[in-house]
Short mmCIF file of C-alpha atoms in Angstrom, two decimals:
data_model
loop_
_atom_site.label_atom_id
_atom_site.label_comp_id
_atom_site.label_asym_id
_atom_site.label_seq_id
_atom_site.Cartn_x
_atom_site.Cartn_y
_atom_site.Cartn_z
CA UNK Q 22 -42.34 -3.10 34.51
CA UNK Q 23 -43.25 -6.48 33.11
CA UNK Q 24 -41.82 -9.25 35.21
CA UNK Q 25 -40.97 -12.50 33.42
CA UNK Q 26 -40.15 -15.70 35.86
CA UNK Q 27 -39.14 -18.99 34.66
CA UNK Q 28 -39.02 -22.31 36.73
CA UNK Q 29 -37.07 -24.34 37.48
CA UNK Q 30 -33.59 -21.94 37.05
CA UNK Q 31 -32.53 -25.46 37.31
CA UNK Q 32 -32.90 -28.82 36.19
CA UNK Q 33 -30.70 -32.12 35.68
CA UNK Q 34 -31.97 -34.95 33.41
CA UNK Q 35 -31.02 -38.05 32.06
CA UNK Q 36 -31.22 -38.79 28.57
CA UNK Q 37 -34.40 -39.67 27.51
CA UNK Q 38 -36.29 -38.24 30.21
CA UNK Q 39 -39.00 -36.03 29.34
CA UNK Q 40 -39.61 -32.14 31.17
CA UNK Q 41 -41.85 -29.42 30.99
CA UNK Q 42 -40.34 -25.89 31.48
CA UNK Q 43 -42.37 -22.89 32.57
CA UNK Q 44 -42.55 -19.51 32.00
CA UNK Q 45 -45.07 -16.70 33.50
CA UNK Q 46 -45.36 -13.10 32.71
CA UNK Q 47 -47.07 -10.49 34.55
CA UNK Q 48 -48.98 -8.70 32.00
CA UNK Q 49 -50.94 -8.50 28.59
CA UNK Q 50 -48.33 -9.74 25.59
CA UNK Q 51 -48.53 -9.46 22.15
CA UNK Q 52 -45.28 -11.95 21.40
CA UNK Q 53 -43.91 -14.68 22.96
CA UNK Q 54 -40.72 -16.45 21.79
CA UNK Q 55 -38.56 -19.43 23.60
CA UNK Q 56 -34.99 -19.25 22.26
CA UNK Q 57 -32.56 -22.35 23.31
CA UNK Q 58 -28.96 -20.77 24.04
CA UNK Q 59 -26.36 -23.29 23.18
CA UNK Q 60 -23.32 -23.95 24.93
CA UNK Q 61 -21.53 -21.86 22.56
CA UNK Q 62 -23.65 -18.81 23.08
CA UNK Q 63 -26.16 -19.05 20.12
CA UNK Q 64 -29.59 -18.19 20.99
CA UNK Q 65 -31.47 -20.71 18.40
CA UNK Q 66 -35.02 -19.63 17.56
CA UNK Q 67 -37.48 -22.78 19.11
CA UNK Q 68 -41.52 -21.42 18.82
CA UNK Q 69 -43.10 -17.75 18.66
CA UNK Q 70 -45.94 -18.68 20.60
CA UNK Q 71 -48.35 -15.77 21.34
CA UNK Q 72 -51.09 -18.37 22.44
CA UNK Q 73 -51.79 -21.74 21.51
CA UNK Q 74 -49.94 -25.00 20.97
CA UNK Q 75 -46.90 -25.39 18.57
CA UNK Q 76 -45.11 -28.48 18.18
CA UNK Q 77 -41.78 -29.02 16.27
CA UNK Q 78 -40.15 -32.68 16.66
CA UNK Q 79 -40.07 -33.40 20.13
CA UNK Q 80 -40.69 -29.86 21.80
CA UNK Q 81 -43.80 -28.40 22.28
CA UNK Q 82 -45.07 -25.91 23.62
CA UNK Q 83 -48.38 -24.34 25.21
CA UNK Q 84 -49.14 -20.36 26.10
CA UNK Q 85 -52.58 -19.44 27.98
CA UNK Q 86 -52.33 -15.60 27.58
CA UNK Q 87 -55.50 -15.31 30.01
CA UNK Q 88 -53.24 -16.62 32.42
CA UNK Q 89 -50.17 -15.56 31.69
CA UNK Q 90 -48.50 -18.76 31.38
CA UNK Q 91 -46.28 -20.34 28.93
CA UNK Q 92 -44.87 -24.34 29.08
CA UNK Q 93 -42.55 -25.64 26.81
CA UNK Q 94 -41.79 -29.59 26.71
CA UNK Q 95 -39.10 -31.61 25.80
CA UNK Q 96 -39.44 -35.22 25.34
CA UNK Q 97 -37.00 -37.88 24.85
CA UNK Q 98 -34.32 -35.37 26.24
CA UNK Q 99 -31.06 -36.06 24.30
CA UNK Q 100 -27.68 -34.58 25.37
CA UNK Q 101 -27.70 -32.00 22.61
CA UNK Q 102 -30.61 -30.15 24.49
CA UNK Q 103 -28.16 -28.91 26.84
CA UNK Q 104 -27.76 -25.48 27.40
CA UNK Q 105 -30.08 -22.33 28.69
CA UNK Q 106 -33.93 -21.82 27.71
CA UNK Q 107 -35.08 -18.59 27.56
CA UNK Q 108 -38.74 -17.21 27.36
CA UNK Q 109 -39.27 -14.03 25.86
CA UNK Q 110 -42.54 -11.37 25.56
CA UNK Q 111 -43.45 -8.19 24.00
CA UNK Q 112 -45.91 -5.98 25.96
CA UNK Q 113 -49.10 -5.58 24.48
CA UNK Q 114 -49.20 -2.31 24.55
CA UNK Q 115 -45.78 -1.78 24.47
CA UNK Q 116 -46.51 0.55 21.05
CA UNK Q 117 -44.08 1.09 18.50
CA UNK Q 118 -41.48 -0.51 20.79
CA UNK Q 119 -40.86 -4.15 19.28
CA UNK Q 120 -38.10 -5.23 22.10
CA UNK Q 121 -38.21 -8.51 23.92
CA UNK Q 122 -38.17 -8.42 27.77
CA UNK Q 123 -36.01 -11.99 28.67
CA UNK Q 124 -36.32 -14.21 31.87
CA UNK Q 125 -33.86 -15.10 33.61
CA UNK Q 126 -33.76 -18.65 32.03
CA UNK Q 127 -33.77 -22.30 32.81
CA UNK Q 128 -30.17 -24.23 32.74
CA UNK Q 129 -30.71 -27.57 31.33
CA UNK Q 130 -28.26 -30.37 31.79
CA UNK Q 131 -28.70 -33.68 30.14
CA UNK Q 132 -26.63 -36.75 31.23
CA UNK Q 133 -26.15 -39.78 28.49
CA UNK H 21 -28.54 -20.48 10.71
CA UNK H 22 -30.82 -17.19 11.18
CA UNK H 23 -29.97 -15.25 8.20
CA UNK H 24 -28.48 -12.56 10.64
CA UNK H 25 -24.90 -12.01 10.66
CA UNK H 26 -22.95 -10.40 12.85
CA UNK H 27 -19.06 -9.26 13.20
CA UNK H 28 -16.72 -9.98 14.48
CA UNK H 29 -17.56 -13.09 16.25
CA UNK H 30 -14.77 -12.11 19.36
CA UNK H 31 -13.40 -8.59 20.11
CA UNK H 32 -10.26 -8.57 22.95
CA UNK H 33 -9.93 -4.97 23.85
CA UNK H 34 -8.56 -2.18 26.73
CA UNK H 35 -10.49 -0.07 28.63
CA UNK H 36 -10.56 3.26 27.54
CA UNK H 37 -11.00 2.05 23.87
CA UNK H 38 -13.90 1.98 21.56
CA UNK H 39 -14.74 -0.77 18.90
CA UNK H 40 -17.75 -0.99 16.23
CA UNK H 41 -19.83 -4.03 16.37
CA UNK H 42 -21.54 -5.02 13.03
CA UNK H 43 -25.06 -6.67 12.27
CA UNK H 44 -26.79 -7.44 8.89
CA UNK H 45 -30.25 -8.26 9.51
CA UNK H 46 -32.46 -11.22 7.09
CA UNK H 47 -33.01 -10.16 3.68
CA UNK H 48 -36.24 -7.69 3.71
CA UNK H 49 -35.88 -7.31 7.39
CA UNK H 50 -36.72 -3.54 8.43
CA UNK H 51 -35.91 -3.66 12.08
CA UNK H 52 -32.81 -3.99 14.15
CA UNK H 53 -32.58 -4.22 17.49
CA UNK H 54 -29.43 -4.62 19.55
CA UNK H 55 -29.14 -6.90 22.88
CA UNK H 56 -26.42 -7.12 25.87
CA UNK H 57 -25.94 -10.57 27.89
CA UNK H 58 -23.89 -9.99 30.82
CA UNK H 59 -23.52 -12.51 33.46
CA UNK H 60 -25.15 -10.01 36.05
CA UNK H 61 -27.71 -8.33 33.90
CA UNK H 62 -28.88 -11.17 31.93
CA UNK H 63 -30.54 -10.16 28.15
CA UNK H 64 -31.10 -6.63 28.10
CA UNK H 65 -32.78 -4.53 25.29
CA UNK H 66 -30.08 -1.77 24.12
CA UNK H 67 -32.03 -0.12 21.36
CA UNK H 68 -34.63 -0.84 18.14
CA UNK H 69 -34.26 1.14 14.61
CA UNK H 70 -36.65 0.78 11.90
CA UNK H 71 -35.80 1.66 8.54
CA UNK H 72 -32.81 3.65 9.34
CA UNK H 73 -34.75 5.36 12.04
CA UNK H 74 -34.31 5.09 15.98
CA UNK H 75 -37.48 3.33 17.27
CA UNK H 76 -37.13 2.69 20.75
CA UNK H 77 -34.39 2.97 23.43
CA UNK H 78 -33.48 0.07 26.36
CA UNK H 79 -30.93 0.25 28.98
CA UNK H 80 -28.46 2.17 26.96
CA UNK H 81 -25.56 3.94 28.43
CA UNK H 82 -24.61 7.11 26.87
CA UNK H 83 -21.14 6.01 25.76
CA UNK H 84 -23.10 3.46 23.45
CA UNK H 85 -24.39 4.51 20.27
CA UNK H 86 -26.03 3.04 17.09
CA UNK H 87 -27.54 3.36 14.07
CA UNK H 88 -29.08 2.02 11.01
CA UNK H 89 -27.85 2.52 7.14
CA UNK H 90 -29.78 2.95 3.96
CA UNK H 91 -29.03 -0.39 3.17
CA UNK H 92 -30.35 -1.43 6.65
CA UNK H 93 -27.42 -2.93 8.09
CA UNK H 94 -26.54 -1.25 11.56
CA UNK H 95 -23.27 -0.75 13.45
CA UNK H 96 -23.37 -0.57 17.48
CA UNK H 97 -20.52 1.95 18.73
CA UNK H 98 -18.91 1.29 22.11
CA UNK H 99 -16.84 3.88 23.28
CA UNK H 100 -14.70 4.27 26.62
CA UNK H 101 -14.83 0.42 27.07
CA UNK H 102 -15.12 -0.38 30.66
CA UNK H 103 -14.19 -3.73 32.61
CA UNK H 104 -18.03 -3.93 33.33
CA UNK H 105 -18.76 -4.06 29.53
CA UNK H 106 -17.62 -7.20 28.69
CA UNK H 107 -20.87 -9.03 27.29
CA UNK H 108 -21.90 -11.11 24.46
CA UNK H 109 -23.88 -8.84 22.09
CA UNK H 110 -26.47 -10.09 19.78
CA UNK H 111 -28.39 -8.26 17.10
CA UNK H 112 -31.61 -9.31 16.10
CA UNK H 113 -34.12 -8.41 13.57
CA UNK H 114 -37.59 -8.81 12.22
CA UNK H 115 -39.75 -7.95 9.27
CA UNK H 116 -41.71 -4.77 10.91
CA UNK H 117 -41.35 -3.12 14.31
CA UNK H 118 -42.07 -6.16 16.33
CA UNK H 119 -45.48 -6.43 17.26
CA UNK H 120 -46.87 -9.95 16.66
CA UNK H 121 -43.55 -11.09 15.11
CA UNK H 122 -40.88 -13.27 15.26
CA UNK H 123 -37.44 -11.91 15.81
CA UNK H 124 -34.42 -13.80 14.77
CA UNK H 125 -31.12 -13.44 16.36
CA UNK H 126 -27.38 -13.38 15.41
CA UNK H 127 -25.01 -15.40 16.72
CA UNK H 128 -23.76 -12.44 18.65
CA UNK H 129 -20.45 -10.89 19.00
CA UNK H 130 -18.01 -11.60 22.47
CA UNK H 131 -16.50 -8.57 23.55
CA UNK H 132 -14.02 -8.76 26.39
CA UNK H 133 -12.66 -5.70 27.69
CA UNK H 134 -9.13 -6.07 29.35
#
């Protein structure tokens, strides 16, 4: 099946460092989504990002579906962006089937 | 706040027993689909319905069940509860089946099975 990897599983900052998060998938996709899971378990909805760029505040992020790539970026980290980011796809021709196939998710931790 | 709710937010329970997990998707939201974090497993798909129908099945074990009412609000059914089933559940729904589409979460239910 499809495998999603994201890098780093990782990663430490200080606040107001800036970091780019990455997520690559090994086949076509029709949907891609990167969800921010809080410390109390809430998986917040950040960009459904197919392709493209999307910026909202200060994330962003970037997919190149031709290379099966997706970065999201967070500038001006601030404690509050602590927690798990997850990427998310849909095969393309995953049919009638709608489901989301998760990574395994990056573990952010921002120090004040 | 997603527009999905989801009860109860915590569920204590003993194995052996089985408990009803309930989700309300967005207003005009046709699909429901149902997803199990475990600290081993990670975010797995459990199963899709559209309209009150069954869509598409994940990792599903046969003592789960589901399904989706007229009004399109679904139930997930969790029956002989096992230690290993302890999870954070989360429903989720979008506007069609899911293809090209943004599906919005719940703020999942805890279930811990004693």
């Amino acid at each position: 099946g499809i495998q999603v990897e994201q890098s780093p599983p990782d990663l430490i900052l200080q606040e107001g460092a800036n970091s780019t998060l990455r997520c690559n998938f090994s086949d076509s996709v029709n949907n891609l989504q990167w969800f921010h899971q809080n410390p109390w378990g809430q998986l917040i909805n950040l960009f459904y990002i197919p392709s493209g760029t999307k910026q909202n505040g200060r994330l962003s992020a970037t997919t190149v579906a031709t290379e099966r790539y997706s970065l999201l970026y967070i500038s001006s980290s601030q404690t509050t962006d602590s927690g798990v980011y997850f990427c998310a796809v849909k095969l393309d021709y995953g049919g009638s089937q709608g489901n989301l196939i998760f990574g395994k998710g990056t573990k952010l931790s921002v120090k004040p | 706040d997603s527009g999905v709710t989801q009860t109860p937010k915590h569920l204590i329970t003993a194995t052996g027993q089985r408990v009803t997990l309930r989700c309300s998707p967005r207003s005009g939201d046709l699909s429901v689909y149902w997803y199990q974090q475990s600290l081993d497993q990670g975010l797995q798909f459990l199963i899709q319905y559209y309209n009150g129908e069954e869509r598409a099945k994940g990792n599903i074990l046969e003592r789960f069940s589901a399904q989706q009412f007229p009004d399109l609000h679904s139930e997930l059914n969790l029956s002989s509860l096992e230690l290993g089933d302890s999870a954070l559940y989360f429903c989720a729904s979008s506007s069609s089946t899911g293809e090209g589409e943004t599906q919005y979460f719940g703020p999942g239910t805890r279930l811990l099975v004693l």
